[in-house]
Amino acid sequence: QDGAERIAGHVEASRGCLHHCRHCPIPPVYGGRFFVVPRDVVLRDIARQVEAGATHITFGDADFLNGPGHALGVARAMHEAFPSLTFDFTAKVEHVIRHGRLLPELRRFGALFVVSAVESMSDTVLGLLGKGHTADDVRRALALTRAAGIVLRPSLVPFTPWTTRADHLDLLDWVERESLQDRIDPVQLTIRLLLPPGSLLLDHPALRPHLGPLDAERFTYLWVHPDPAMDRLQEETAALVERAAGGAEDPLETLARLADHARQR
């Protein structure tokens, strides 16, 4: 942070998730259920990690705001016990919007950033994934987090069977237009939709024309894009990012090269 390295701990204030996003591996396991971890258990875990040197805590819940009252109570108690401790959490776009009134208070308790599964800026793709938000909702969530002083870090699934080249270029344009280059790891722009056994997408009629066999070693079903150029683009971008990471390239430079490569295809 600001050029300095800090030690981060990791806890979970809840397990499972209320939602049924079709591409997510959690719904097949939890079936739309979530369970809170007692506040005193979470705080004892945080205290042990602070004692070991942590100055920042990542809440690894699938969605920290599934139980907003519980989340706020944990954050408040953590801040009271360790006022200098900062934290980050994960939350759905729709929860960022629905519980936007809580964001300034979470910031006051030490929230630096929220990871949110934006996935795509194509409403068609978002609908097929069952995300529960639209591209306009993403823009609204971004405005709310900025107003609260919390950084929104999008996670993405830029390659799906339904993502067009125009969709991909629109996503890159959005990243640049909103100056999100330092909030997105380059690998996020290479991710290909995973279809693990039990995925809610497997029975979706829109997937059937693209679905291949199970790759047991990788624990995912294979799929093929109707435009072979999109599959090639995904392979090329993944290779580019792997080489860049191996050479310790500045992530901002990698993102710029990814955008140039996609636009020249």
PDB file of C-alpha atoms in Angstrom:
ATOM      1  CA  GLN A   1       0.000   0.000   0.000  1.00  0.00           C
ATOM      2  CA  ASP A   2       1.487   3.354  -1.124  1.00  0.00           C
ATOM      3  CA  GLY A   3       4.692   1.515  -1.978  1.00  0.00           C
ATOM      4  CA  ALA A   4       4.949  -0.274   1.376  1.00  0.00           C
ATOM      5  CA  GLU A   5       4.445  -3.987   1.966  1.00  0.00           C
ATOM      6  CA  ARG A   6       1.999  -5.028   4.687  1.00  0.00           C
ATOM      7  CA  ILE A   7       1.125  -8.392   6.209  1.00  0.00           C
ATOM      8  CA  ALA A   8      -2.473  -9.488   5.635  1.00  0.00           C
ATOM      9  CA  GLY A   9      -4.462 -12.065   7.578  1.00  0.00           C
ATOM     10  CA  HIS A  10      -7.546 -13.971   6.440  1.00  0.00           C
ATOM     11  CA  VAL A  11     -10.770 -14.860   8.247  1.00  0.00           C
ATOM     12  CA  GLU A  12     -14.331 -15.810   7.370  1.00  0.00           C
ATOM     13  CA  ALA A  13     -17.327 -14.260   9.101  1.00  0.00           C
ATOM     14  CA  SER A  14     -19.715 -16.580   7.237  1.00  0.00           C
ATOM     15  CA  ARG A  15     -19.751 -19.610   4.958  1.00  0.00           C
ATOM     16  CA  GLY A  16     -21.897 -20.379   1.939  1.00  0.00           C
ATOM     17  CA  CYS A  17     -24.029 -17.930  -0.031  1.00  0.00           C
ATOM     18  CA  LEU A  18     -27.686 -17.017  -0.435  1.00  0.00           C
ATOM     19  CA  HIS A  19     -27.480 -16.717  -4.198  1.00  0.00           C
ATOM     20  CA  HIS A  20     -27.511 -19.051  -7.201  1.00  0.00           C
ATOM     21  CA  CYS A  21     -25.210 -17.475  -9.784  1.00  0.00           C
ATOM     22  CA  ARG A  22     -25.087 -20.147 -12.476  1.00  0.00           C
ATOM     23  CA  HIS A  23     -21.330 -20.117 -13.046  1.00  0.00           C
ATOM     24  CA  CYS A  24     -20.337 -20.109  -9.373  1.00  0.00           C
ATOM     25  CA  PRO A  25     -19.020 -23.299  -7.685  1.00  0.00           C
ATOM     26  CA  ILE A  26     -20.664 -22.403  -4.350  1.00  0.00           C
ATOM     27  CA  PRO A  27     -24.419 -22.969  -5.095  1.00  0.00           C
ATOM     28  CA  PRO A  28     -23.992 -26.687  -5.905  1.00  0.00           C
ATOM     29  CA  VAL A  29     -22.413 -27.135  -2.470  1.00  0.00           C
ATOM     30  CA  TYR A  30     -24.515 -24.844  -0.271  1.00  0.00           C
ATOM     31  CA  GLY A  31     -27.781 -24.705  -2.218  1.00  0.00           C
ATOM     32  CA  GLY A  32     -28.475 -21.061  -1.432  1.00  0.00           C
ATOM     33  CA  ARG A  33     -27.722 -21.374   2.287  1.00  0.00           C
ATOM     34  CA  PHE A  34     -25.204 -19.439   4.350  1.00  0.00           C
ATOM     35  CA  PHE A  35     -24.084 -19.731   7.938  1.00  0.00           C
ATOM     36  CA  VAL A  36     -22.574 -17.022  10.128  1.00  0.00           C
ATOM     37  CA  VAL A  37     -19.492 -17.685  12.209  1.00  0.00           C
ATOM     38  CA  PRO A  38     -20.050 -16.446  15.793  1.00  0.00           C
ATOM     39  CA  ARG A  39     -18.604 -12.981  16.270  1.00  0.00           C
ATOM     40  CA  ASP A  40     -16.404 -13.955  19.209  1.00  0.00           C
ATOM     41  CA  VAL A  41     -14.862 -16.792  17.150  1.00  0.00           C
ATOM     42  CA  VAL A  42     -14.057 -14.392  14.299  1.00  0.00           C
ATOM     43  CA  LEU A  43     -12.564 -11.828  16.680  1.00  0.00           C
ATOM     44  CA  ARG A  44     -10.373 -14.428  18.421  1.00  0.00           C
ATOM     45  CA  ASP A  45      -9.056 -15.506  15.030  1.00  0.00           C
ATOM     46  CA  ILE A  46      -8.341 -11.889  14.080  1.00  0.00           C
ATOM     47  CA  ALA A  47      -6.572 -11.286  17.404  1.00  0.00           C
ATOM     48  CA  ARG A  48      -4.258 -14.261  16.853  1.00  0.00           C
ATOM     49  CA  GLN A  49      -3.345 -13.010  13.399  1.00  0.00           C
ATOM     50  CA  VAL A  50      -2.721  -9.463  14.633  1.00  0.00           C
ATOM     51  CA  GLU A  51      -0.441 -10.939  17.289  1.00  0.00           C
ATOM     52  CA  ALA A  52       1.417 -12.733  14.488  1.00  0.00           C
ATOM     53  CA  GLY A  53       1.955  -9.426  12.660  1.00  0.00           C
ATOM     54  CA  ALA A  54      -1.117  -8.848  10.481  1.00  0.00           C
ATOM     55  CA  THR A  55      -2.003  -5.185   9.933  1.00  0.00           C
ATOM     56  CA  HIS A  56      -4.781  -5.888   7.398  1.00  0.00           C
ATOM     57  CA  ILE A  57      -7.519  -8.537   7.311  1.00  0.00           C
ATOM     58  CA  THR A  58      -9.152 -10.095   4.257  1.00  0.00           C
ATOM     59  CA  PHE A  59     -12.673 -11.336   4.925  1.00  0.00           C
ATOM     60  CA  GLY A  60     -12.784 -14.382   2.687  1.00  0.00           C
ATOM     61  CA  ASP A  61     -16.561 -14.864   2.844  1.00  0.00           C
ATOM     62  CA  ALA A  62     -18.179 -15.678  -0.490  1.00  0.00           C
ATOM     63  CA  ASP A  63     -20.208 -12.523   0.162  1.00  0.00           C
ATOM     64  CA  PHE A  64     -19.529 -10.488   3.311  1.00  0.00           C
ATOM     65  CA  LEU A  65     -22.872  -8.692   2.912  1.00  0.00           C
ATOM     66  CA  ASN A  66     -25.075 -11.813   2.800  1.00  0.00           C
ATOM     67  CA  GLY A  67     -25.718 -10.956   6.435  1.00  0.00           C
ATOM     68  CA  PRO A  68     -25.198  -7.180   6.541  1.00  0.00           C
ATOM     69  CA  GLY A  69     -26.002  -6.811  10.252  1.00  0.00           C
ATOM     70  CA  HIS A  70     -23.537  -9.531  11.198  1.00  0.00           C
ATOM     71  CA  ALA A  71     -20.882  -8.096   8.882  1.00  0.00           C
ATOM     72  CA  LEU A  72     -21.259  -4.598  10.274  1.00  0.00           C
ATOM     73  CA  GLY A  73     -21.129  -5.911  13.838  1.00  0.00           C
ATOM     74  CA  VAL A  74     -17.926  -7.849  13.161  1.00  0.00           C
ATOM     75  CA  ALA A  75     -16.301  -4.854  11.447  1.00  0.00           C
ATOM     76  CA  ARG A  76     -17.311  -2.533  14.291  1.00  0.00           C
ATOM     77  CA  ALA A  77     -16.005  -4.888  16.985  1.00  0.00           C
ATOM     78  CA  MET A  78     -12.751  -5.426  15.077  1.00  0.00           C
ATOM     79  CA  HIS A  79     -12.239  -1.673  14.758  1.00  0.00           C
ATOM     80  CA  GLU A  80     -12.923  -1.138  18.457  1.00  0.00           C
ATOM     81  CA  ALA A  81     -10.362  -3.790  19.380  1.00  0.00           C
ATOM     82  CA  PHE A  82      -7.766  -2.840  16.739  1.00  0.00           C
ATOM     83  CA  PRO A  83      -8.370   0.753  15.549  1.00  0.00           C
ATOM     84  CA  SER A  84      -5.436   0.801  13.099  1.00  0.00           C
ATOM     85  CA  LEU A  85      -6.388  -2.484  11.402  1.00  0.00           C
ATOM     86  CA  THR A  86      -7.686  -2.215   7.829  1.00  0.00           C
ATOM     87  CA  PHE A  87      -9.657  -4.804   5.880  1.00  0.00           C
ATOM     88  CA  ASP A  88     -11.162  -5.824   2.570  1.00  0.00           C
ATOM     89  CA  PHE A  89     -14.179  -7.961   1.723  1.00  0.00           C
ATOM     90  CA  THR A  90     -16.080  -9.519  -1.178  1.00  0.00           C
ATOM     91  CA  ALA A  91     -19.666  -8.579  -2.070  1.00  0.00           C
ATOM     92  CA  LYS A  92     -22.020  -8.918  -5.028  1.00  0.00           C
ATOM     93  CA  VAL A  93     -22.730  -5.833  -7.116  1.00  0.00           C
ATOM     94  CA  GLU A  94     -26.384  -5.984  -6.083  1.00  0.00           C
ATOM     95  CA  HIS A  95     -25.392  -6.074  -2.400  1.00  0.00           C
ATOM     96  CA  VAL A  96     -23.075  -3.094  -2.812  1.00  0.00           C
ATOM     97  CA  ILE A  97     -26.085  -1.204  -4.172  1.00  0.00           C
ATOM     98  CA  ARG A  98     -28.689  -2.566  -1.734  1.00  0.00           C
ATOM     99  CA  HIS A  99     -26.493  -1.895   1.296  1.00  0.00           C
ATOM    100  CA  GLY A 100     -24.836   1.232  -0.039  1.00  0.00           C
ATOM    101  CA  ARG A 101     -25.801   3.117   3.110  1.00  0.00           C
ATOM    102  CA  LEU A 102     -23.398   0.872   5.060  1.00  0.00           C
ATOM    103  CA  LEU A 103     -20.362   1.676   2.919  1.00  0.00           C
ATOM    104  CA  PRO A 104     -19.345   4.928   4.678  1.00  0.00           C
ATOM    105  CA  GLU A 105     -19.520   3.166   8.043  1.00  0.00           C
ATOM    106  CA  LEU A 106     -17.489   0.202   6.766  1.00  0.00           C
ATOM    107  CA  ARG A 107     -14.925   2.686   5.473  1.00  0.00           C
ATOM    108  CA  ARG A 108     -14.806   4.317   8.916  1.00  0.00           C
ATOM    109  CA  PHE A 109     -14.139   0.889  10.419  1.00  0.00           C
ATOM    110  CA  GLY A 110     -11.150   0.396   8.104  1.00  0.00           C
ATOM    111  CA  ALA A 111     -12.450  -0.977   4.774  1.00  0.00           C
ATOM    112  CA  LEU A 112      -9.985  -0.217   1.979  1.00  0.00           C
ATOM    113  CA  PHE A 113     -11.477  -2.150  -0.908  1.00  0.00           C
ATOM    114  CA  VAL A 114     -14.224  -4.536  -1.934  1.00  0.00           C
ATOM    115  CA  VAL A 115     -13.833  -7.310  -4.495  1.00  0.00           C
ATOM    116  CA  SER A 116     -16.991  -7.653  -6.555  1.00  0.00           C
ATOM    117  CA  ALA A 117     -17.747 -10.248  -9.228  1.00  0.00           C
ATOM    118  CA  VAL A 118     -18.532  -7.890 -12.087  1.00  0.00           C
ATOM    119  CA  GLU A 119     -17.678 -10.724 -14.546  1.00  0.00           C
ATOM    120  CA  SER A 120     -18.783  -8.904 -17.718  1.00  0.00           C
ATOM    121  CA  MET A 121     -20.159  -5.628 -19.006  1.00  0.00           C
ATOM    122  CA  SER A 122     -22.460  -7.450 -21.441  1.00  0.00           C
ATOM    123  CA  ASP A 123     -26.045  -7.665 -20.208  1.00  0.00           C
ATOM    124  CA  THR A 124     -26.532 -10.764 -22.367  1.00  0.00           C
ATOM    125  CA  VAL A 125     -23.662 -12.588 -20.659  1.00  0.00           C
ATOM    126  CA  LEU A 126     -24.681 -11.348 -17.205  1.00  0.00           C
ATOM    127  CA  GLY A 127     -28.210 -12.657 -17.762  1.00  0.00           C
ATOM    128  CA  LEU A 128     -26.990 -16.086 -18.838  1.00  0.00           C
ATOM    129  CA  LEU A 129     -24.688 -16.286 -15.818  1.00  0.00           C
ATOM    130  CA  GLY A 130     -27.600 -15.357 -13.524  1.00  0.00           C
ATOM    131  CA  LYS A 131     -25.562 -12.622 -11.883  1.00  0.00           C
ATOM    132  CA  GLY A 132     -28.505 -10.523 -10.711  1.00  0.00           C
ATOM    133  CA  HIS A 133     -26.992  -7.279 -11.948  1.00  0.00           C
ATOM    134  CA  THR A 134     -26.634  -5.314 -15.175  1.00  0.00           C
ATOM    135  CA  ALA A 135     -23.860  -3.198 -16.640  1.00  0.00           C
ATOM    136  CA  ASP A 136     -25.683  -0.102 -15.373  1.00  0.00           C
ATOM    137  CA  ASP A 137     -25.716  -1.618 -11.884  1.00  0.00           C
ATOM    138  CA  VAL A 138     -21.929  -1.990 -12.082  1.00  0.00           C
ATOM    139  CA  ARG A 139     -21.633   1.697 -12.881  1.00  0.00           C
ATOM    140  CA  ARG A 140     -23.871   2.532  -9.924  1.00  0.00           C
ATOM    141  CA  ALA A 141     -21.868   0.322  -7.544  1.00  0.00           C
ATOM    142  CA  LEU A 142     -18.672   1.959  -8.733  1.00  0.00           C
ATOM    143  CA  ALA A 143     -20.124   5.405  -8.000  1.00  0.00           C
ATOM    144  CA  LEU A 144     -21.286   4.330  -4.509  1.00  0.00           C
ATOM    145  CA  THR A 145     -17.930   2.876  -3.511  1.00  0.00           C
ATOM    146  CA  ARG A 146     -16.080   5.915  -4.810  1.00  0.00           C
ATOM    147  CA  ALA A 147     -18.365   8.225  -2.840  1.00  0.00           C
ATOM    148  CA  ALA A 148     -17.652   6.181   0.306  1.00  0.00           C
ATOM    149  CA  GLY A 149     -13.874   6.191  -0.255  1.00  0.00           C
ATOM    150  CA  ILE A 150     -13.715   2.423  -0.814  1.00  0.00           C
ATOM    151  CA  VAL A 151     -11.951   1.019  -3.881  1.00  0.00           C
ATOM    152  CA  LEU A 152     -13.964  -1.432  -5.982  1.00  0.00           C
ATOM    153  CA  ARG A 153     -11.798  -4.203  -7.442  1.00  0.00           C
ATOM    154  CA  PRO A 154     -13.753  -6.089 -10.132  1.00  0.00           C
ATOM    155  CA  SER A 155     -13.255  -9.790 -10.728  1.00  0.00           C
ATOM    156  CA  LEU A 156     -14.010 -10.858 -14.290  1.00  0.00           C
ATOM    157  CA  VAL A 157     -14.918 -13.791 -16.529  1.00  0.00           C
ATOM    158  CA  PRO A 158     -14.143 -12.163 -19.894  1.00  0.00           C
ATOM    159  CA  PHE A 159     -14.288 -15.362 -21.957  1.00  0.00           C
ATOM    160  CA  THR A 160     -17.576 -17.285 -22.140  1.00  0.00           C
ATOM    161  CA  PRO A 161     -19.310 -19.070 -25.043  1.00  0.00           C
ATOM    162  CA  TRP A 162     -21.499 -15.983 -25.480  1.00  0.00           C
ATOM    163  CA  THR A 163     -18.888 -13.213 -25.258  1.00  0.00           C
ATOM    164  CA  THR A 164     -18.409 -11.506 -28.620  1.00  0.00           C
ATOM    165  CA  ARG A 165     -15.307  -9.686 -29.760  1.00  0.00           C
ATOM    166  CA  ALA A 166     -17.293  -6.438 -29.428  1.00  0.00           C
ATOM    167  CA  ASP A 167     -18.129  -7.375 -25.811  1.00  0.00           C
ATOM    168  CA  HIS A 168     -14.449  -7.941 -25.060  1.00  0.00           C
ATOM    169  CA  LEU A 169     -13.420  -4.624 -26.575  1.00  0.00           C
ATOM    170  CA  ASP A 170     -16.222  -2.868 -24.662  1.00  0.00           C
ATOM    171  CA  LEU A 171     -14.866  -4.369 -21.433  1.00  0.00           C
ATOM    172  CA  LEU A 172     -11.368  -3.106 -22.184  1.00  0.00           C
ATOM    173  CA  ASP A 173     -12.759   0.336 -23.028  1.00  0.00           C
ATOM    174  CA  TRP A 174     -14.677   0.389 -19.729  1.00  0.00           C
ATOM    175  CA  VAL A 175     -11.534  -0.468 -17.748  1.00  0.00           C
ATOM    176  CA  GLU A 176      -9.676   2.416 -19.367  1.00  0.00           C
ATOM    177  CA  ARG A 177     -12.580   4.865 -19.232  1.00  0.00           C
ATOM    178  CA  GLU A 178     -13.042   4.292 -15.483  1.00  0.00           C
ATOM    179  CA  SER A 179      -9.264   4.257 -14.809  1.00  0.00           C
ATOM    180  CA  LEU A 180      -9.433   0.784 -13.263  1.00  0.00           C
ATOM    181  CA  GLN A 181      -6.046  -0.404 -14.532  1.00  0.00           C
ATOM    182  CA  ASP A 182      -4.493  -0.398 -11.061  1.00  0.00           C
ATOM    183  CA  ARG A 183      -7.505  -2.221  -9.593  1.00  0.00           C
ATOM    184  CA  ILE A 184      -7.576  -5.227 -11.905  1.00  0.00           C
ATOM    185  CA  ASP A 185      -4.894  -7.909 -11.956  1.00  0.00           C
ATOM    186  CA  PRO A 186      -3.932  -8.719 -15.573  1.00  0.00           C
ATOM    187  CA  VAL A 187      -4.940 -12.364 -15.150  1.00  0.00           C
ATOM    188  CA  GLN A 188      -8.546 -11.203 -14.689  1.00  0.00           C
ATOM    189  CA  LEU A 189      -8.653 -10.317 -18.400  1.00  0.00           C
ATOM    190  CA  THR A 190      -7.672 -13.870 -19.417  1.00  0.00           C
ATOM    191  CA  ILE A 191     -10.108 -15.975 -17.393  1.00  0.00           C
ATOM    192  CA  ARG A 192     -12.143 -18.573 -19.238  1.00  0.00           C
ATOM    193  CA  LEU A 193     -15.493 -19.736 -17.862  1.00  0.00           C
ATOM    194  CA  LEU A 194     -15.066 -22.839 -15.683  1.00  0.00           C
ATOM    195  CA  LEU A 195     -17.782 -25.478 -15.629  1.00  0.00           C
ATOM    196  CA  PRO A 196     -17.116 -27.810 -12.688  1.00  0.00           C
ATOM    197  CA  PRO A 197     -19.322 -30.864 -12.127  1.00  0.00           C
ATOM    198  CA  GLY A 198     -22.557 -29.675 -10.537  1.00  0.00           C
ATOM    199  CA  SER A 199     -22.420 -26.261 -12.205  1.00  0.00           C
ATOM    200  CA  LEU A 200     -25.894 -24.791 -12.599  1.00  0.00           C
ATOM    201  CA  LEU A 201     -24.955 -23.857 -16.171  1.00  0.00           C
ATOM    202  CA  LEU A 202     -24.605 -27.440 -17.350  1.00  0.00           C
ATOM    203  CA  ASP A 203     -28.355 -27.872 -17.929  1.00  0.00           C
ATOM    204  CA  HIS A 204     -28.858 -24.442 -19.462  1.00  0.00           C
ATOM    205  CA  PRO A 205     -30.067 -24.732 -23.079  1.00  0.00           C
ATOM    206  CA  ALA A 206     -27.822 -21.845 -24.159  1.00  0.00           C
ATOM    207  CA  LEU A 207     -24.743 -23.854 -23.176  1.00  0.00           C
ATOM    208  CA  ARG A 208     -25.584 -27.165 -24.835  1.00  0.00           C
ATOM    209  CA  PRO A 209     -24.363 -26.259 -28.361  1.00  0.00           C
ATOM    210  CA  HIS A 210     -20.922 -25.376 -26.927  1.00  0.00           C
ATOM    211  CA  LEU A 211     -20.479 -28.053 -24.245  1.00  0.00           C
ATOM    212  CA  GLY A 212     -17.786 -30.714 -24.510  1.00  0.00           C
ATOM    213  CA  PRO A 213     -16.623 -33.580 -22.283  1.00  0.00           C
ATOM    214  CA  LEU A 214     -15.408 -33.415 -18.701  1.00  0.00           C
ATOM    215  CA  ASP A 215     -11.707 -32.772 -18.232  1.00  0.00           C
ATOM    216  CA  ALA A 216     -11.352 -34.729 -14.997  1.00  0.00           C
ATOM    217  CA  GLU A 217      -7.792 -33.571 -14.298  1.00  0.00           C
ATOM    218  CA  ARG A 218      -8.819 -29.893 -14.435  1.00  0.00           C
ATOM    219  CA  PHE A 219     -12.250 -30.626 -12.865  1.00  0.00           C
ATOM    220  CA  THR A 220     -14.140 -28.698 -15.518  1.00  0.00           C
ATOM    221  CA  TYR A 221     -16.218 -29.435 -18.596  1.00  0.00           C
ATOM    222  CA  LEU A 222     -14.685 -28.243 -21.824  1.00  0.00           C
ATOM    223  CA  TRP A 223     -16.504 -25.839 -24.106  1.00  0.00           C
ATOM    224  CA  VAL A 224     -15.859 -24.276 -27.498  1.00  0.00           C
ATOM    225  CA  HIS A 225     -16.692 -20.751 -28.598  1.00  0.00           C
ATOM    226  CA  PRO A 226     -18.703 -20.507 -31.851  1.00  0.00           C
ATOM    227  CA  ASP A 227     -16.036 -18.073 -33.098  1.00  0.00           C
ATOM    228  CA  PRO A 228     -12.652 -19.872 -33.062  1.00  0.00           C
ATOM    229  CA  ALA A 229     -10.922 -16.491 -32.998  1.00  0.00           C
ATOM    230  CA  MET A 230     -12.246 -15.892 -29.476  1.00  0.00           C
ATOM    231  CA  ASP A 231     -10.747 -19.160 -28.227  1.00  0.00           C
ATOM    232  CA  ARG A 232      -7.429 -18.197 -29.823  1.00  0.00           C
ATOM    233  CA  LEU A 233      -7.597 -14.749 -28.237  1.00  0.00           C
ATOM    234  CA  GLN A 234      -8.097 -16.300 -24.802  1.00  0.00           C
ATOM    235  CA  GLU A 235      -5.112 -18.614 -25.286  1.00  0.00           C
ATOM    236  CA  GLU A 236      -2.939 -15.758 -26.520  1.00  0.00           C
ATOM    237  CA  THR A 237      -3.851 -13.413 -23.685  1.00  0.00           C
ATOM    238  CA  ALA A 238      -3.274 -16.128 -21.081  1.00  0.00           C
ATOM    239  CA  ALA A 239       0.175 -16.839 -22.540  1.00  0.00           C
ATOM    240  CA  LEU A 240       0.988 -13.131 -22.643  1.00  0.00           C
ATOM    241  CA  VAL A 241       0.100 -12.669 -18.967  1.00  0.00           C
ATOM    242  CA  GLU A 242       2.025 -15.783 -17.938  1.00  0.00           C
ATOM    243  CA  ARG A 243       5.162 -14.528 -19.676  1.00  0.00           C
ATOM    244  CA  ALA A 244       4.715 -11.059 -18.190  1.00  0.00           C
ATOM    245  CA  ALA A 245       4.298 -12.426 -14.668  1.00  0.00           C
ATOM    246  CA  GLY A 246       7.352 -14.648 -15.107  1.00  0.00           C
ATOM    247  CA  GLY A 247       9.357 -11.600 -16.115  1.00  0.00           C
ATOM    248  CA  ALA A 248       7.996  -9.460 -13.250  1.00  0.00           C
ATOM    249  CA  GLU A 249       6.565  -6.945 -15.704  1.00  0.00           C
ATOM    250  CA  ASP A 250       4.696  -3.961 -14.288  1.00  0.00           C
ATOM    251  CA  PRO A 251       0.991  -4.992 -14.291  1.00  0.00           C
ATOM    252  CA  LEU A 252      -0.010  -1.643 -15.820  1.00  0.00           C
ATOM    253  CA  GLU A 253       2.264  -2.348 -18.781  1.00  0.00           C
ATOM    254  CA  THR A 254       0.806  -5.844 -19.098  1.00  0.00           C
ATOM    255  CA  LEU A 255      -2.738  -4.485 -19.141  1.00  0.00           C
ATOM    256  CA  ALA A 256      -1.816  -2.000 -21.853  1.00  0.00           C
ATOM    257  CA  ARG A 257      -0.293  -4.772 -23.964  1.00  0.00           C
ATOM    258  CA  LEU A 258      -3.393  -6.936 -23.465  1.00  0.00           C
ATOM    259  CA  ALA A 259      -5.608  -4.134 -24.724  1.00  0.00           C
ATOM    260  CA  ASP A 260      -3.362  -3.470 -27.726  1.00  0.00           C
ATOM    261  CA  HIS A 261      -3.257  -7.149 -28.603  1.00  0.00           C
ATOM    262  CA  ALA A 262      -7.050  -7.529 -28.473  1.00  0.00           C
ATOM    263  CA  ARG A 263      -7.644  -4.449 -30.597  1.00  0.00           C
ATOM    264  CA  GLN A 264      -5.178  -5.585 -33.249  1.00  0.00           C
ATOM    265  CA  ARG A 265      -6.730  -9.047 -33.631  1.00  0.00           C
TER     266      ARG A 265
END
